Coordinates of C-alpha atoms in Angstrom, one line a residue:
M1 CA 72.9 39.7 -15.6
D2 CA 69.4 40.8 -16.1
R3 CA 67.2 41.4 -13.3
L4 CA 64.5 38.8 -12.4
S5 CA 60.8 39.5 -12.2
L6 CA 57.9 37.5 -11.2
S7 CA 55.4 36.7 -14.1
N8 CA 51.8 36.1 -13.8
K9 CA 49.6 34.0 -15.9
S10 CA 48.1 35.9 -18.8
A11 CA 44.5 36.2 -19.8
N12 CA 45.0 33.8 -22.6
T13 CA 46.7 31.0 -20.2
R14 CA 43.7 31.5 -18.0
A15 CA 41.1 31.0 -20.5
L16 CA 42.8 27.9 -21.7
E17 CA 43.0 26.5 -18.4
E18 CA 39.3 26.9 -18.1
L19 CA 38.8 25.2 -21.2
A20 CA 40.8 22.3 -20.1
K21 CA 39.0 22.0 -17.0
S22 CA 35.8 21.8 -18.9
V23 CA 36.9 19.1 -21.0
G24 CA 38.1 17.3 -18.1
N25 CA 35.0 17.5 -16.5
Y26 CA 33.1 16.4 -19.7
L27 CA 35.2 13.3 -20.0
P28 CA 34.1 11.3 -17.3
T29 CA 30.5 12.7 -17.5
A30 CA 30.5 11.5 -21.3
A31 CA 31.9 7.9 -20.3
Q32 CA 28.1 6.8 -20.9
G33 CA 28.0 8.2 -24.3
L34 CA 26.0 6.3 -26.9
C35 CA 28.6 6.6 -29.7
P36 CA 32.1 4.8 -29.1
V37 CA 33.2 5.7 -32.7
D38 CA 32.7 9.3 -32.1
T39 CA 34.2 9.2 -29.0
A40 CA 37.4 7.8 -30.1
A41 CA 37.5 10.2 -33.0
S42 CA 37.2 13.2 -30.3
Y43 CA 40.2 11.6 -28.4
I44 CA 42.3 11.3 -31.5
G45 CA 41.7 14.8 -32.7
A46 CA 42.6 16.3 -29.1
C47 CA 45.7 14.4 -29.2
L48 CA 46.7 15.4 -32.7
A49 CA 46.0 19.2 -31.6
Q50 CA 48.6 18.7 -28.8
S51 CA 51.3 16.9 -30.9
C52 CA 54.5 18.5 -31.5
G53 CA 54.7 16.9 -34.8
K54 CA 58.4 16.0 -34.6
C55 CA 58.0 12.1 -35.1
V56 CA 56.2 10.5 -37.8
P57 CA 53.8 8.3 -35.8
C58 CA 52.0 11.5 -34.4
R59 CA 52.6 14.0 -37.4
V60 CA 51.3 11.4 -40.0
G61 CA 49.7 8.5 -38.1
L62 CA 47.5 10.7 -36.0
R63 CA 46.2 12.9 -39.0
K64 CA 45.7 9.2 -41.0
L65 CA 43.7 8.0 -38.2
G66 CA 41.7 11.2 -37.7
E67 CA 40.8 10.9 -41.8
L68 CA 39.8 7.3 -41.4
Y69 CA 37.3 8.3 -38.5
E70 CA 36.0 11.0 -40.3
K71 CA 35.3 8.7 -43.2
I72 CA 33.2 6.5 -41.3
L73 CA 31.3 8.9 -39.4
S74 CA 30.3 10.8 -42.6
G75 CA 28.8 7.4 -44.1
K76 CA 31.9 6.9 -46.7
G77 CA 33.7 4.0 -44.7
E78 CA 34.4 0.6 -45.9
E79 CA 34.8 -2.6 -44.1
S80 CA 38.5 -2.5 -44.8
D81 CA 38.9 0.9 -42.8
I82 CA 38.5 -0.8 -39.6
G83 CA 41.4 -3.0 -40.3
L84 CA 43.7 0.0 -41.2
I85 CA 42.5 1.7 -38.2
E86 CA 43.6 -1.3 -36.2
S87 CA 46.9 -1.7 -37.7
T88 CA 47.7 2.2 -37.9
A89 CA 46.7 2.4 -34.3
S90 CA 48.8 -0.4 -33.4
V91 CA 52.3 1.0 -35.1
I92 CA 51.5 4.5 -33.5
A93 CA 51.3 2.9 -30.0
D94 CA 54.6 0.8 -30.6
S95 CA 56.6 3.6 -32.4
A96 CA 55.5 7.0 -31.0
D97 CA 58.0 9.0 -29.1
C98 CA 56.0 10.3 -26.4
A99 CA 52.7 9.7 -24.6
I100 CA 50.5 11.9 -26.7
G101 CA 51.1 9.5 -29.6
Y102 CA 51.4 6.3 -28.0
V103 CA 48.3 6.8 -25.8
A104 CA 46.4 8.0 -28.5
G105 CA 47.2 4.6 -30.5
E106 CA 46.0 2.6 -27.7
M107 CA 42.9 4.5 -27.0
A108 CA 42.1 3.7 -30.9
L109 CA 43.1 0.3 -30.4
T110 CA 40.7 -0.3 -27.3
S111 CA 37.9 1.5 -29.1
V112 CA 37.9 -0.7 -32.3
R113 CA 38.4 -4.0 -30.5
A114 CA 35.8 -3.3 -27.5
F115 CA 33.1 -1.7 -29.9
R116 CA 33.8 -3.6 -33.5
E117 CA 30.5 -4.0 -33.9
D118 CA 29.5 -0.1 -33.8
Y119 CA 32.3 0.5 -36.4
E120 CA 30.5 -2.1 -38.8
S121 CA 27.0 -0.7 -37.8
H122 CA 28.3 2.9 -38.9
I123 CA 30.0 1.4 -42.2
A124 CA 26.8 -0.6 -42.9
R125 CA 23.8 2.0 -41.7
N126 CA 25.8 5.1 -40.9
W127 CA 24.9 4.8 -37.1
C128 CA 26.1 3.1 -34.2
C129 CA 24.7 0.2 -32.2
A130 CA 22.4 1.6 -29.1
R131 CA 24.9 0.3 -26.3
E132 CA 22.8 1.5 -23.2
E133 CA 19.3 0.7 -22.5
H134 CA 18.8 4.0 -20.6
P135 CA 20.3 7.2 -22.3
V136 CA 19.8 9.1 -18.9
H137 CA 23.5 8.7 -17.4
C138 CA 22.6 8.4 -13.7
L139 CA 19.9 5.6 -14.3
A140 CA 22.1 3.8 -16.7
L141 CA 25.2 3.6 -14.2
C142 CA 22.8 2.5 -11.3
P143 CA 22.9 -1.2 -11.2
A144 CA 19.4 -1.6 -10.2
H145 CA 18.2 0.9 -12.7
V146 CA 16.4 3.2 -10.2
D147 CA 14.3 6.0 -11.8
I148 CA 16.7 8.8 -10.0
P149 CA 15.5 11.7 -12.2
G150 CA 12.0 10.6 -11.1
Y151 CA 12.4 10.3 -7.6
I152 CA 14.4 13.6 -7.2
A153 CA 11.3 15.3 -9.0
L154 CA 8.9 13.8 -6.5
T155 CA 11.0 14.7 -3.5
Q156 CA 11.5 18.4 -4.7
K157 CA 7.5 18.5 -4.5
G158 CA 7.4 17.2 -1.1
R159 CA 5.8 13.7 -2.5
Y160 CA 8.2 11.5 -0.2
A161 CA 6.0 8.5 0.0
D162 CA 5.5 8.3 -3.9
A163 CA 9.4 8.8 -4.1
I164 CA 9.7 5.7 -1.8
R165 CA 7.2 3.9 -3.8
L166 CA 9.2 4.7 -7.1
I167 CA 12.4 3.7 -5.8
R168 CA 10.9 0.4 -4.5
K169 CA 9.9 -0.7 -7.9
D170 CA 13.3 -1.6 -8.6
N171 CA 14.8 -1.3 -5.0
P172 CA 13.3 -2.4 -1.9
F173 CA 15.8 -1.0 0.4
P174 CA 15.8 3.0 -0.4
S175 CA 16.6 4.0 3.4
V176 CA 19.7 1.5 3.7
C177 CA 20.7 2.7 0.3
G178 CA 20.3 6.4 1.2
L179 CA 22.8 5.6 4.1
I180 CA 25.5 3.3 2.7
C181 CA 25.1 3.0 -0.9
E182 CA 28.5 3.9 -3.0
H183 CA 26.5 5.9 -5.5
P184 CA 28.0 4.8 -8.8
C185 CA 25.2 6.8 -10.4
E186 CA 26.6 10.3 -9.5
E187 CA 29.9 9.3 -11.8
G188 CA 27.8 10.1 -15.0
C189 CA 25.7 12.8 -13.6
K190 CA 25.7 15.8 -16.2
R191 CA 25.6 18.4 -13.5
N192 CA 29.5 17.7 -13.6
L193 CA 29.7 19.6 -16.8
V194 CA 28.4 22.6 -14.9
D195 CA 29.8 22.4 -11.2
D196 CA 29.5 19.0 -9.6
A197 CA 27.4 15.7 -9.5
V198 CA 23.9 15.9 -7.7
N199 CA 24.1 14.6 -4.2
I200 CA 21.6 11.4 -5.3
R201 CA 22.4 9.3 -2.2
G202 CA 21.7 12.4 0.3
I203 CA 18.5 13.1 -1.7
K204 CA 17.1 9.5 -1.4
R205 CA 18.2 9.4 2.4
F206 CA 16.2 12.6 2.9
A207 CA 13.2 11.3 1.0
A208 CA 13.4 8.1 3.0
E209 CA 13.4 9.9 6.6
K210 CA 10.6 12.4 5.5
A211 CA 8.5 9.5 4.2
G212 CA 8.7 7.4 7.3
Y213 CA 6.7 4.2 6.9
V214 CA 5.4 3.4 3.5
P215 CA 3.7 -0.1 3.3
A216 CA 4.5 -2.7 0.4
P217 CA 2.3 -2.8 -2.4
A218 CA -0.3 -5.5 -2.7
C219 CA 0.6 -8.7 -4.0
A220 CA -0.6 -10.5 -7.3
E221 CA -3.2 -13.5 -7.2
P222 CA -1.4 -16.6 -5.8
T223 CA 0.1 -18.6 -8.2
G224 CA 0.4 -21.9 -6.2
K225 CA 4.1 -22.0 -7.0
K226 CA 6.6 -22.0 -4.3
V227 CA 10.1 -20.5 -4.1
A228 CA 13.1 -21.3 -1.5
V229 CA 15.6 -18.6 -1.0
I230 CA 18.9 -19.3 0.7
G231 CA 20.2 -16.5 2.5
A232 CA 18.6 -13.4 4.1
G233 CA 20.9 -10.8 2.5
P234 CA 20.3 -7.8 0.1
A235 CA 20.2 -10.3 -2.7
G236 CA 18.0 -13.0 -1.3
L237 CA 15.6 -10.5 0.6
T238 CA 15.6 -8.7 -3.0
A239 CA 14.6 -11.7 -4.8
A240 CA 12.0 -12.8 -2.2
Y241 CA 10.2 -9.5 -2.1
Y242 CA 9.6 -9.2 -5.8
L243 CA 8.6 -12.9 -5.9
A244 CA 6.2 -12.5 -3.3
L245 CA 4.7 -9.4 -5.0
M246 CA 4.3 -11.5 -8.1
G247 CA 2.1 -14.0 -6.0
H248 CA 4.6 -16.9 -5.5
K249 CA 4.9 -18.5 -2.1
V250 CA 8.3 -17.5 -0.7
S251 CA 10.4 -19.1 2.1
V252 CA 13.7 -17.6 3.0
Y253 CA 16.2 -19.8 5.1
E254 CA 18.8 -17.8 6.9
K255 CA 21.9 -19.2 8.9
R256 CA 22.3 -16.4 11.4
N257 CA 20.0 -15.3 14.0
H258 CA 18.6 -12.0 12.2
P259 CA 18.1 -11.4 8.5
G260 CA 19.7 -8.8 6.5
G261 CA 23.1 -10.7 5.8
M262 CA 26.2 -8.1 5.4
L263 CA 24.1 -5.2 5.9
R264 CA 23.7 -6.3 9.6
Y265 CA 26.9 -8.3 10.0
G266 CA 29.4 -6.4 8.0
I267 CA 28.2 -2.7 8.3
P268 CA 28.3 -1.1 11.9
D269 CA 25.4 0.8 13.5
Y270 CA 27.2 4.3 12.9
R271 CA 27.0 3.9 9.3
L272 CA 23.4 1.9 9.2
P273 CA 21.4 1.9 12.5
E274 CA 19.8 -1.6 13.4
K275 CA 16.5 -0.1 13.7
I276 CA 16.5 1.4 10.2
L277 CA 17.8 -2.0 8.7
T278 CA 15.1 -3.9 10.7
D279 CA 12.1 -1.6 9.6
E280 CA 13.1 -1.7 5.9
I281 CA 13.3 -5.6 6.3
N282 CA 9.8 -5.7 8.1
V283 CA 8.2 -4.1 5.1
I284 CA 9.7 -6.6 2.9
L285 CA 8.2 -9.4 5.1
E286 CA 4.9 -7.6 5.3
T287 CA 4.4 -9.4 1.4
G288 CA 4.1 -12.9 3.3
I289 CA 7.4 -14.2 3.0
D290 CA 8.0 -17.1 5.5
L291 CA 11.6 -16.3 7.4
H292 CA 13.3 -19.3 9.0
L293 CA 16.4 -18.2 11.0
G294 CA 19.0 -20.2 12.6
V295 CA 19.0 -22.6 9.7
D296 CA 22.6 -24.2 8.6
I297 CA 22.2 -25.7 5.0
G298 CA 23.9 -28.8 5.0
K299 CA 23.4 -29.5 8.7
D300 CA 20.0 -28.4 9.9
I301 CA 18.5 -29.2 6.5
S302 CA 20.1 -30.1 2.9
I303 CA 20.0 -28.5 -0.1
K304 CA 18.4 -31.5 -1.6
E305 CA 15.5 -31.1 0.8
I306 CA 15.0 -27.5 0.0
A307 CA 15.0 -28.2 -3.8
E308 CA 12.5 -30.8 -3.3
S309 CA 10.2 -28.6 -1.3
A310 CA 9.8 -25.7 -3.7
D311 CA 9.4 -25.5 -7.6
A312 CA 12.4 -23.3 -7.8
A313 CA 15.4 -22.2 -5.4
L314 CA 17.6 -19.2 -5.2
I315 CA 20.8 -19.4 -3.7
A316 CA 21.8 -16.0 -2.3
I317 CA 24.6 -16.7 0.3
G318 CA 26.9 -13.7 1.1
A319 CA 30.7 -13.6 1.6
H320 CA 30.6 -14.6 5.2
S321 CA 34.0 -16.2 5.2
D322 CA 37.4 -14.4 5.6
K323 CA 40.9 -14.3 3.8
K324 CA 43.9 -15.2 5.2
L325 CA 47.2 -13.3 5.4
R326 CA 49.2 -16.7 4.9
I327 CA 52.0 -15.3 7.1
E328 CA 53.6 -16.8 10.3
G329 CA 51.9 -15.7 13.6
E330 CA 48.5 -15.7 12.2
D331 CA 47.1 -18.0 14.7
L332 CA 48.3 -16.2 17.5
N333 CA 45.9 -14.8 20.4
G334 CA 44.5 -10.9 19.2
V335 CA 44.6 -12.0 15.6
V336 CA 41.0 -11.9 14.3
S337 CA 39.4 -11.3 10.7
A338 CA 37.3 -8.3 9.9
V339 CA 34.1 -10.8 9.2
T340 CA 34.4 -12.3 12.6
L341 CA 34.8 -9.0 14.5
L342 CA 31.9 -7.1 12.6
R343 CA 29.7 -10.2 12.8
G344 CA 30.0 -10.3 16.6
I345 CA 29.2 -6.5 16.7
G346 CA 26.3 -7.1 14.6
D347 CA 25.1 -9.6 17.1
G348 CA 25.7 -7.3 20.1
E349 CA 28.8 -8.9 21.0
K350 CA 31.2 -5.9 21.3
P351 CA 34.7 -6.8 22.4
D352 CA 36.6 -4.4 24.8
F353 CA 39.8 -3.1 23.1
T354 CA 40.4 -0.4 25.9
G355 CA 44.1 0.5 26.1
K356 CA 44.8 -1.9 23.1
K357 CA 47.1 -1.1 20.2
V358 CA 45.2 -2.0 17.1
C359 CA 46.5 -2.8 13.6
V360 CA 43.8 -3.2 10.7
V361 CA 45.4 -4.8 7.5
G362 CA 43.8 -3.7 4.4
G363 CA 42.8 -0.5 2.6
G364 CA 38.9 -1.2 1.5
N365 CA 35.7 -0.1 3.3
V366 CA 35.6 -3.2 5.3
A367 CA 39.1 -1.9 6.8
M368 CA 37.6 1.4 7.5
D369 CA 34.7 -0.1 9.3
C370 CA 37.1 -2.2 11.4
A371 CA 39.3 0.7 12.3
R372 CA 36.4 3.0 13.1
S373 CA 34.7 0.6 15.0
S374 CA 38.1 -0.1 17.0
V375 CA 38.2 3.6 18.0
R376 CA 34.8 3.4 19.4
L377 CA 35.7 0.0 21.2
G378 CA 38.1 2.1 23.3
A379 CA 41.5 1.2 21.3
E380 CA 44.3 3.5 22.5
K381 CA 46.0 3.5 18.9
V382 CA 44.6 2.5 15.6
S383 CA 46.8 2.0 12.7
I384 CA 45.5 1.1 9.2
V385 CA 48.4 -1.0 7.7
Y386 CA 48.2 -0.8 3.6
R387 CA 50.9 -2.2 1.4
R388 CA 50.0 0.6 -1.3
R389 CA 49.3 4.4 -1.0
Q390 CA 46.6 6.1 0.6
A391 CA 45.6 7.3 -2.7
D392 CA 45.2 3.7 -4.1
M393 CA 43.1 2.6 -1.3
T394 CA 39.9 1.1 -2.8
A395 CA 37.6 2.6 0.3
L396 CA 35.6 5.4 -0.4
A397 CA 37.5 8.9 0.0
E398 CA 34.9 10.0 2.7
E399 CA 35.2 6.7 4.5
V400 CA 38.9 7.2 4.8
E401 CA 38.7 10.9 5.6
G402 CA 36.1 9.7 8.6
A403 CA 38.6 7.2 9.8
I404 CA 41.5 9.9 9.9
A405 CA 39.4 12.6 11.7
E406 CA 38.4 10.0 14.3
G407 CA 42.0 9.3 15.3
C408 CA 43.1 6.2 12.8
E409 CA 46.5 6.6 11.3
P410 CA 47.3 5.1 8.0
V411 CA 50.6 3.4 7.8
T412 CA 51.0 2.9 4.2
M413 CA 53.5 1.3 1.6
M414 CA 53.8 -1.5 4.4
A415 CA 53.5 -5.1 3.8
P416 CA 53.0 -7.4 6.7
V417 CA 55.4 -10.3 6.6
R418 CA 54.9 -11.9 9.9
I419 CA 53.2 -11.4 13.4
E420 CA 55.3 -11.8 16.5
G421 CA 53.8 -12.7 19.7
D422 CA 55.0 -12.9 23.6
E423 CA 55.5 -15.9 25.7
N424 CA 51.9 -16.4 26.6
G425 CA 51.0 -16.9 22.8
N426 CA 49.5 -13.2 22.4
A427 CA 50.0 -10.9 19.5
K428 CA 52.6 -8.4 20.3
Y429 CA 54.2 -6.8 17.0
L430 CA 53.0 -6.8 13.2
V431 CA 56.4 -6.7 11.3
C432 CA 56.2 -5.0 8.0
Q433 CA 58.3 -4.8 4.9
P434 CA 58.3 -1.2 3.6
Q435 CA 57.4 -1.2 0.0
I436 CA 58.4 1.2 -2.9
I437 CA 56.0 2.0 -5.7
S438 CA 56.4 0.2 -8.9
T439 CA 54.9 -0.3 -12.5
I440 CA 51.1 0.2 -13.1
G441 CA 49.2 -3.0 -13.5
R442 CA 46.4 -4.2 -15.4
D443 CA 43.8 -2.7 -13.0
G444 CA 45.2 0.7 -13.6
R445 CA 46.8 1.1 -10.1
P446 CA 50.6 1.2 -9.5
G447 CA 52.1 -2.0 -8.0
V448 CA 54.6 -2.3 -5.1
K449 CA 57.8 -4.0 -4.4
A450 CA 60.1 -4.8 -1.4
A451 CA 62.2 -1.6 -0.7
G452 CA 65.8 -2.2 0.2
V453 CA 65.4 -1.1 3.7
P454 CA 65.0 -3.0 7.1
E455 CA 61.8 -4.6 8.4
V456 CA 59.6 -2.3 10.6
K457 CA 58.1 -3.6 13.9
L458 CA 54.4 -2.2 14.7
E459 CA 53.0 -2.7 18.4
A460 CA 49.9 -4.5 17.9
D461 CA 47.8 -6.3 20.8
I462 CA 45.3 -6.7 18.1
V463 CA 45.6 -7.5 14.5
I464 CA 42.2 -7.2 12.3
V465 CA 42.7 -8.8 9.0
A466 CA 40.5 -7.0 6.3
I467 CA 41.9 -8.0 3.1
G468 CA 38.7 -9.7 1.6
Q469 CA 35.9 -12.3 2.1
A470 CA 35.1 -15.6 0.8
I471 CA 32.1 -17.6 0.1
E472 CA 31.2 -20.7 1.9
S473 CA 30.4 -22.7 -1.0
A474 CA 31.9 -26.2 -0.7
H475 CA 28.6 -28.1 0.5
F476 CA 26.8 -26.6 -2.6
G477 CA 29.7 -28.2 -4.6
E478 CA 29.0 -31.4 -3.0
F479 CA 25.4 -31.4 -3.7
G480 CA 26.7 -31.2 -7.5
L481 CA 26.4 -27.3 -8.4
P482 CA 29.2 -26.0 -10.5
L483 CA 31.8 -23.9 -8.5
K484 CA 34.3 -21.4 -9.9
W485 CA 37.1 -21.0 -6.9
D486 CA 34.7 -20.3 -4.3
T487 CA 31.6 -18.8 -6.3
I488 CA 28.7 -20.9 -7.8
A489 CA 29.2 -21.0 -11.5
A490 CA 25.7 -20.5 -13.3
S491 CA 25.5 -22.4 -16.4
D492 CA 23.8 -19.4 -17.8
E493 CA 25.6 -16.5 -16.6
C494 CA 23.1 -13.7 -17.9
H495 CA 20.3 -15.6 -15.9
F496 CA 21.9 -16.9 -12.9
E497 CA 20.6 -20.7 -13.5
T498 CA 22.9 -23.2 -12.3
A499 CA 20.7 -26.3 -12.9
S500 CA 17.1 -27.0 -13.8
G501 CA 15.2 -24.9 -11.2
I502 CA 18.2 -23.7 -9.0
F503 CA 19.3 -20.4 -9.3
C504 CA 22.1 -18.1 -7.6
G505 CA 22.7 -14.5 -7.3
G506 CA 24.8 -12.0 -5.2
D507 CA 28.1 -12.4 -3.9
C508 CA 28.0 -16.3 -4.2
A509 CA 27.9 -15.8 -8.0
T510 CA 29.8 -12.7 -8.7
G511 CA 32.4 -12.6 -5.6
P512 CA 31.9 -9.9 -2.9
A513 CA 30.4 -6.7 -4.3
T514 CA 28.5 -3.6 -3.2
V515 CA 25.1 -3.8 -1.7
I516 CA 23.4 -2.2 -4.8
R517 CA 24.9 -4.8 -7.0
A518 CA 23.6 -7.3 -4.7
I519 CA 20.0 -5.8 -5.1
A520 CA 20.2 -5.5 -8.6
A521 CA 21.1 -9.5 -8.7
G522 CA 18.1 -10.1 -6.4
K523 CA 15.8 -8.2 -9.0
V524 CA 17.3 -10.3 -12.0
A525 CA 17.0 -13.5 -10.2
A526 CA 13.3 -12.6 -9.3
R527 CA 12.4 -11.9 -13.0
N528 CA 14.3 -15.1 -14.2
I529 CA 12.6 -17.5 -11.5
D530 CA 9.4 -16.1 -12.5
K531 CA 9.9 -16.8 -16.3
Y532 CA 11.4 -20.4 -15.3
L533 CA 7.8 -20.9 -13.5
G534 CA 5.9 -20.0 -16.5
F535 CA 4.6 -16.5 -15.7
D536 CA 5.4 -13.0 -16.9
H537 CA 4.3 -11.0 -13.8
E538 CA 5.2 -7.3 -14.0
I539 CA 6.4 -5.0 -11.1
E540 CA 4.9 -1.7 -11.6
V541 CA 4.2 1.6 -10.0
D542 CA 1.5 4.1 -10.8
I543 CA 2.8 7.5 -10.4
D544 CA 2.8 10.7 -12.4
I545 CA 6.2 12.4 -12.5
P546 CA 6.0 16.1 -12.0
A547 CA 6.9 18.2 -15.0
P548 CA 10.4 19.8 -15.0
S549 CA 11.1 23.3 -14.0
L550 CA 12.0 25.4 -17.2
L551 CA 13.8 28.0 -14.8
D552 CA 17.6 28.5 -15.5
R553 CA 20.0 26.4 -13.5
P554 CA 23.1 28.6 -12.7
A555 CA 26.0 27.2 -11.4
C556 CA 25.5 25.9 -7.7
G557 CA 27.7 24.3 -5.3
R558 CA 26.8 20.6 -4.1
V559 CA 25.2 20.1 -0.8
T560 CA 27.4 17.7 1.2
M561 CA 26.2 15.7 4.0
K562 CA 27.2 17.0 7.4
E563 CA 28.7 14.6 10.3
R564 CA 28.7 14.8 14.0
D565 CA 31.7 16.0 15.5
A566 CA 34.6 13.6 15.5
D567 CA 35.5 13.9 19.3
E568 CA 31.9 13.1 20.0
R569 CA 31.1 10.5 17.4
K570 CA 34.0 8.1 18.1
N571 CA 32.5 7.6 21.5
D572 CA 29.5 5.6 20.6
F573 CA 27.9 3.6 17.7
E574 CA 25.3 6.2 17.0
L575 CA 24.6 7.2 13.4
V576 CA 27.3 9.5 12.2
E577 CA 25.9 11.5 9.0
K578 CA 23.4 13.9 9.4
C579 CA 20.4 14.2 7.2
M580 CA 20.1 17.2 4.7
T581 CA 17.5 20.0 6.1
E582 CA 14.5 20.5 4.0
E583 CA 16.1 23.8 2.5
E584 CA 19.1 21.8 1.6
A585 CA 17.2 19.1 -0.2
G586 CA 15.2 21.5 -2.1
Q587 CA 18.2 23.1 -3.4
E588 CA 19.9 20.0 -4.2
C589 CA 16.8 18.6 -6.1
S590 CA 16.8 21.9 -8.1
R591 CA 20.3 21.3 -9.3
C592 CA 19.1 18.0 -11.2
L593 CA 19.3 19.0 -15.1
G594 CA 16.1 16.9 -16.1
C595 CA 18.2 14.6 -18.4
D596 CA 14.9 12.5 -18.4
H597 CA 12.9 15.2 -20.0
F598 CA 15.4 17.0 -22.2
G599 CA 17.9 16.6 -25.1
Y600 CA 18.9 13.0 -26.2
G601 CA 18.8 11.8 -22.9
K602 CA 15.1 12.0 -22.7
F603 CA 13.6 8.6 -22.1
R604 CA 12.8 6.9 -25.7
G605 CA 9.2 5.9 -25.6
G606 CA 8.4 7.0 -22.2
R607 CA 9.8 6.3 -18.7
C608 CA 9.8 2.6 -17.5
F609 CA 7.0 2.2 -14.7
K610 CA 7.2 -1.4 -14.9
W611 CA 9.7 -4.3 -15.5

């Protein structure tokens, strides 16, 4: 028998791995590419290069697809080629022997069906439709379209107040978003091609902290028009802010005792301190907004009265109701919803969990907030019960990691089936059925099914249900507004208009979403209400953006946000995350590739200083 020996990777193998890694970095970064036809052609070519050629669908079909794409991209395509691509891709997807073939077919099918007008445009005019309003990827991926390269350049030059003014042109919550935004902008950052995305949220946090108080801009001349806004959350306050800047008289009605909506009643102080939120809201209120707190719509005042008192109204209530598990024992003492727990904490009513065993059901950011808050409330043990794998949790990875560091234990692949109590009606056990991984669903995540093993009992003095939120919209339906499930259905979904002069925006229109999406909805609603009132005001800012540096930008690691030590921070509700230092912020700003100045990403016709 031959002697065995260890084999090392050859230089060629290592070089190929580096190339594959570069392609892997490119794919997510290029997701916002402006030509889906060219993108699909590149995918097909890559799959063809990996094909073994043993089956006809791959060997012949992928080559034929490649030729059809080349024909269209070269300006020689015909209308019939689109149907030929679709039929060929369908055959490949149905008959290829391995994933290389059928995934390539499915990609081509998805592309031609989703972007058919681009294929037709290539054939008719030899170019595709401009699918993105903003060719700068980070800006295109920001729901509010904040000028990210602009405020990064201003921050790098130490012009912090100007950076905040530029952000407020599109987002009146720079300090808040600097702390809790889910930063979708970073997904398409082209710096991913070099090393890692720029820490955009961290730079915004630094600029806001260094700038301190920056007053709101002056309002336009009064228009004599009145606008009523129902809900003082991020969507409602954003709309009120921009409408006030446009010169309209705005009144905001809020059910709770304090403004902020889910920013105050859904995000604990250790992520978003009350003072920072209050200071940000006070700047918004400087524009002359009338804020009415403790007003319950439908009880204290009717929607009809509000609508008749103003020239236009905006409904911007948040998702302040809870969703039930619908299992036995959910009415036992000690079973609470995430919404109820976090609302109480937001009002300063912190329950005492000392010595309690807490089970949090759910895997989203709200579940992590409840789990980490429970630790701070003195819980002896906190378990995060989730029916899927930890990798499938919808919470941000840093939130999951933070919860684990503070002592929370993920109990995954467990589906709650009932809650058992003691003789006094108090929760005692959360009974779960272990799950096994199953087929992948439409959302791209693997499903689960019950495993053939016995149920498991988890000790639980407190069970916190964090599986989603609902909107209290019934009384709006009684008024005659159209409802879709529990959301308010806009008759014009692009402009959020539900009835003549009544608009909706934020969670009540789209369902529970992120803070930055709520802000974007408020911005859109403000523009459309202004148009409805017969005006065309512009929100603008007069700031010169520094010229980009022409120095080389070598590969450089991303500055990550430091946090207080877990053993220290878990004992209080003080802010967990530390701000960047001036040196760190300067280095992180220098990593920006300046897509707003260079290459195809350059702003067409100049950057947008107004909307």
